[in-house]
Amino acid sequence: MLFSPKIDFVFKHMFASNDERSEILLKNFLNEVLGLKEGIKEITYLNPYNNKETQDDKISVLDLKIKDEESREIDIEMQLNNIDNYRKRSLYYWSCMYSETIKEGKTYEELKKCIIINILDFKLIKETKRYHTVYKIMEIKEKYEYIDDLELHYIELPKFREKKTINELDMLEKWILFIKETGMKGKEKKMEELIESEEVLKMAAQKIKELSKDEQMRQRYLARQKALMDKRSAERYREILLERATMNGMQKGLEEGIKKGIEKGKLEGEYKKAIETAKNLIKHNISRDIIIKSTGLTEKEVS
């Protein structure tokens, strides 16, 4: 079985290893995601993949940063778990990239366009069911672009549901299906059909096969999978505890509310009864002092 491209070092091996094929794969993927008609001609890796990083278990950066021939900086980030306020995090990361494109003493004209492509194995954008959304700086009413320097892409893998045959999928859909389901049990036959449909996907699968032949890499892959599963299980357990605590709090609040409601109802009932009693006593010319002492009402309420 092929390794999943969602695992950090597999993703970087496929797109950023010291291999001409990686550059071909990355250009194809970027052109599809960004919808570039002319296509990227040159790529400079700003944080290339290093096998030693994986062997020493020091690889912790899940992103891949490159620069193209127009000096646009593009960062591709694979995230398997939803971390604290991911929207603000990705915007902050873009701002750091953007500020680093200008050297000290240079003018703002030197600032270059920065693009961040977030590939997420969780649902983040609740406002839409679309799996690929793009964000820029726009004027609210007339919808014109303020400046082209910011571009954020979110590809949410769980939202992608192919409703077509393999041959009917466009190239971006094929890439997303490849990243999402390669390495998943029960998907082998579909992945074989998908890989056979495109030469570029055959190339990607071949690179992953080569990686899987290394026993040390296989053990590293299994350890990564286990660590991710443990992390997700721990996060889910915390969510369950929070849900239970919330439900217990709501239940307690409901019980207290009902109790207070009953008490309030009793008090209101007793008050109405005292008023009716006072009215009857007044009709029979009973003194107000006696009525006040008998009913517990105030002088003002009896008058």
PDB file of N, CA and C in Angstrom, residues 4-6 11 29 77-80 118-124 130-132 154-162 172-173 175-181 184 232:
ATOM      1  N   SER A   4       0.462   7.647   2.623  1.00  0.00           N
ATOM      2  CA  SER A   4      -0.451   8.775   2.422  1.00  0.00           C
ATOM      3  C   SER A   4       0.338  10.072   2.231  1.00  0.00           C
ATOM      4  N   PRO A   5       0.018  10.857   1.196  1.00  0.00           N
ATOM      5  CA  PRO A   5       0.688  12.154   0.994  1.00  0.00           C
ATOM      6  C   PRO A   5       0.360  13.164   2.083  1.00  0.00           C
ATOM      7  N   LYS A   6      -0.622  12.847   2.931  1.00  0.00           N
ATOM      8  CA  LYS A   6      -0.986  13.769   4.015  1.00  0.00           C
ATOM      9  C   LYS A   6       0.054  13.759   5.139  1.00  0.00           C
ATOM     10  N   PHE A  11       4.617  14.081   1.954  1.00  0.00           N
ATOM     11  CA  PHE A  11       4.194  15.254   1.186  1.00  0.00           C
ATOM     12  C   PHE A  11       5.416  16.016   0.648  1.00  0.00           C
ATOM     13  N   PHE A  29       0.662  20.877  -9.788  1.00  0.00           N
ATOM     14  CA  PHE A  29      -0.273  21.071  -8.678  1.00  0.00           C
ATOM     15  C   PHE A  29      -0.576  22.550  -8.473  1.00  0.00           C
ATOM     16  N   GLU A  77       0.775  24.511   2.883  1.00  0.00           N
ATOM     17  CA  GLU A  77       0.771  23.965   4.241  1.00  0.00           C
ATOM     18  C   GLU A  77      -0.239  22.842   4.352  1.00  0.00           C
ATOM     19  N   MET A  78       0.234  21.688   4.824  1.00  0.00           N
ATOM     20  CA  MET A  78      -0.637  20.544   5.066  1.00  0.00           C
ATOM     21  C   MET A  78      -0.927  20.464   6.557  1.00  0.00           C
ATOM     22  N   GLN A  79      -2.200  20.546   6.938  1.00  0.00           N
ATOM     23  CA  GLN A  79      -2.581  20.489   8.349  1.00  0.00           C
ATOM     24  C   GLN A  79      -3.605  19.376   8.557  1.00  0.00           C
ATOM     25  N   LEU A  80      -3.276  18.449   9.439  1.00  0.00           N
ATOM     26  CA  LEU A  80      -4.172  17.326   9.702  1.00  0.00           C
ATOM     27  C   LEU A  80      -5.076  17.570  10.897  1.00  0.00           C
ATOM     28  N   ASN A 118      -3.542  26.385   1.994  1.00  0.00           N
ATOM     29  CA  ASN A 118      -3.768  25.548   3.169  1.00  0.00           C
ATOM     30  C   ASN A 118      -4.548  24.293   2.762  1.00  0.00           C
ATOM     31  N   ILE A 119      -3.912  23.140   2.889  1.00  0.00           N
ATOM     32  CA  ILE A 119      -4.599  21.878   2.628  1.00  0.00           C
ATOM     33  C   ILE A 119      -4.964  21.299   3.989  1.00  0.00           C
ATOM     34  N   LEU A 120      -6.251  21.202   4.269  1.00  0.00           N
ATOM     35  CA  LEU A 120      -6.721  20.863   5.608  1.00  0.00           C
ATOM     36  C   LEU A 120      -7.460  19.521   5.617  1.00  0.00           C
ATOM     37  N   ASP A 121      -7.131  18.701   6.600  1.00  0.00           N
ATOM     38  CA  ASP A 121      -7.840  17.434   6.754  1.00  0.00           C
ATOM     39  C   ASP A 121      -8.960  17.577   7.787  1.00  0.00           C
ATOM     40  N   PHE A 122      -9.525  18.750   7.848  1.00  0.00           N
ATOM     41  CA  PHE A 122     -10.651  19.038   8.736  1.00  0.00           C
ATOM     42  C   PHE A 122     -11.459  20.177   8.119  1.00  0.00           C
ATOM     43  N   LYS A 123     -12.671  20.355   8.591  1.00  0.00           N
ATOM     44  CA  LYS A 123     -13.528  21.426   8.084  1.00  0.00           C
ATOM     45  C   LYS A 123     -13.278  22.698   8.880  1.00  0.00           C
ATOM     46  N   LEU A 124     -13.008  23.787   8.173  1.00  0.00           N
ATOM     47  CA  LEU A 124     -12.707  25.057   8.822  1.00  0.00           C
ATOM     48  C   LEU A 124     -13.735  26.131   8.470  1.00  0.00           C
ATOM     49  N   ARG A 130     -18.342  24.554  -0.231  1.00  0.00           N
ATOM     50  CA  ARG A 130     -17.289  24.411  -1.232  1.00  0.00           C
ATOM     51  C   ARG A 130     -15.979  23.992  -0.572  1.00  0.00           C
ATOM     52  N   TYR A 131     -15.268  23.075  -1.220  1.00  0.00           N
ATOM     53  CA  TYR A 131     -14.033  22.550  -0.629  1.00  0.00           C
ATOM     54  C   TYR A 131     -12.816  23.431  -0.912  1.00  0.00           C
ATOM     55  N   HIS A 132     -12.894  24.280  -1.938  1.00  0.00           N
ATOM     56  CA  HIS A 132     -11.769  25.161  -2.282  1.00  0.00           C
ATOM     57  C   HIS A 132     -12.262  26.608  -2.283  1.00  0.00           C
ATOM     58  N   TYR A 154      -7.880  27.845   0.791  1.00  0.00           N
ATOM     59  CA  TYR A 154      -8.176  26.769   1.740  1.00  0.00           C
ATOM     60  C   TYR A 154      -8.777  25.609   0.950  1.00  0.00           C
ATOM     61  N   ILE A 155      -8.128  24.461   1.042  1.00  0.00           N
ATOM     62  CA  ILE A 155      -8.649  23.234   0.435  1.00  0.00           C
ATOM     63  C   ILE A 155      -8.983  22.291   1.579  1.00  0.00           C
ATOM     64  N   GLU A 156     -10.273  22.086   1.822  1.00  0.00           N
ATOM     65  CA  GLU A 156     -10.736  21.262   2.937  1.00  0.00           C
ATOM     66  C   GLU A 156     -11.076  19.857   2.422  1.00  0.00           C
ATOM     67  N   LEU A 157     -10.177  18.927   2.669  1.00  0.00           N
ATOM     68  CA  LEU A 157     -10.306  17.578   2.122  1.00  0.00           C
ATOM     69  C   LEU A 157     -11.612  16.879   2.516  1.00  0.00           C
ATOM     70  N   PRO A 158     -12.090  16.993   3.772  1.00  0.00           N
ATOM     71  CA  PRO A 158     -13.334  16.292   4.127  1.00  0.00           C
ATOM     72  C   PRO A 158     -14.560  16.772   3.351  1.00  0.00           C
ATOM     73  N   LYS A 159     -14.499  17.986   2.814  1.00  0.00           N
ATOM     74  CA  LYS A 159     -15.637  18.510   2.053  1.00  0.00           C
ATOM     75  C   LYS A 159     -15.680  17.971   0.628  1.00  0.00           C
ATOM     76  N   PHE A 160     -14.546  17.424   0.167  1.00  0.00           N
ATOM     77  CA  PHE A 160     -14.498  16.962  -1.221  1.00  0.00           C
ATOM     78  C   PHE A 160     -15.199  15.619  -1.355  1.00  0.00           C
ATOM     79  N   ARG A 161     -16.262  15.601  -2.131  1.00  0.00           N
ATOM     80  CA  ARG A 161     -17.017  14.383  -2.411  1.00  0.00           C
ATOM     81  C   ARG A 161     -17.148  14.266  -3.924  1.00  0.00           C
ATOM     82  N   GLU A 162     -16.390  13.354  -4.514  1.00  0.00           N
ATOM     83  CA  GLU A 162     -16.448  13.243  -5.976  1.00  0.00           C
ATOM     84  C   GLU A 162     -17.780  12.632  -6.399  1.00  0.00           C
ATOM     85  N   LEU A 172      -7.464  19.341 -10.984  1.00  0.00           N
ATOM     86  CA  LEU A 172      -7.414  19.736  -9.578  1.00  0.00           C
ATOM     87  C   LEU A 172      -8.174  18.726  -8.718  1.00  0.00           C
ATOM     88  N   GLU A 173      -9.337  18.287  -9.184  1.00  0.00           N
ATOM     89  CA  GLU A 173     -10.119  17.300  -8.439  1.00  0.00           C
ATOM     90  C   GLU A 173      -9.350  15.988  -8.291  1.00  0.00           C
ATOM     91  N   TRP A 175      -6.047  15.707  -8.234  1.00  0.00           N
ATOM     92  CA  TRP A 175      -4.987  15.934  -7.251  1.00  0.00           C
ATOM     93  C   TRP A 175      -5.548  15.839  -5.833  1.00  0.00           C
ATOM     94  N   ILE A 176      -6.692  16.454  -5.603  1.00  0.00           N
ATOM     95  CA  ILE A 176      -7.286  16.462  -4.266  1.00  0.00           C
ATOM     96  C   ILE A 176      -7.678  15.047  -3.845  1.00  0.00           C
ATOM     97  N   LEU A 177      -8.251  14.280  -4.774  1.00  0.00           N
ATOM     98  CA  LEU A 177      -8.615  12.894  -4.482  1.00  0.00           C
ATOM     99  C   LEU A 177      -7.367  12.064  -4.188  1.00  0.00           C
ATOM    100  N   PHE A 178      -6.300  12.327  -4.937  1.00  0.00           N
ATOM    101  CA  PHE A 178      -5.035  11.610  -4.736  1.00  0.00           C
ATOM    102  C   PHE A 178      -4.474  11.880  -3.345  1.00  0.00           C
ATOM    103  N   ILE A 179      -4.454  13.143  -2.954  1.00  0.00           N
ATOM    104  CA  ILE A 179      -3.924  13.516  -1.634  1.00  0.00           C
ATOM    105  C   ILE A 179      -4.823  12.985  -0.518  1.00  0.00           C
ATOM    106  N   LYS A 180      -6.114  13.066  -0.733  1.00  0.00           N
ATOM    107  CA  LYS A 180      -7.076  12.689   0.312  1.00  0.00           C
ATOM    108  C   LYS A 180      -7.115  11.189   0.574  1.00  0.00           C
ATOM    109  N   GLU A 181      -7.103  10.349  -0.491  1.00  0.00           N
ATOM    110  CA  GLU A 181      -7.415   8.937  -0.304  1.00  0.00           C
ATOM    111  C   GLU A 181      -6.273   7.967  -0.569  1.00  0.00           C
ATOM    112  N   MET A 184      -5.327   4.942   1.936  1.00  0.00           N
ATOM    113  CA  MET A 184      -6.483   4.562   2.756  1.00  0.00           C
ATOM    114  C   MET A 184      -6.911   3.127   2.421  1.00  0.00           C
ATOM    115  N   ARG A 232      -5.173  12.880  17.682  1.00  0.00           N
ATOM    116  CA  ARG A 232      -6.588  13.068  17.365  1.00  0.00           C
ATOM    117  C   ARG A 232      -7.478  12.435  18.435  1.00  0.00           C
TER     118      ARG A 232
END
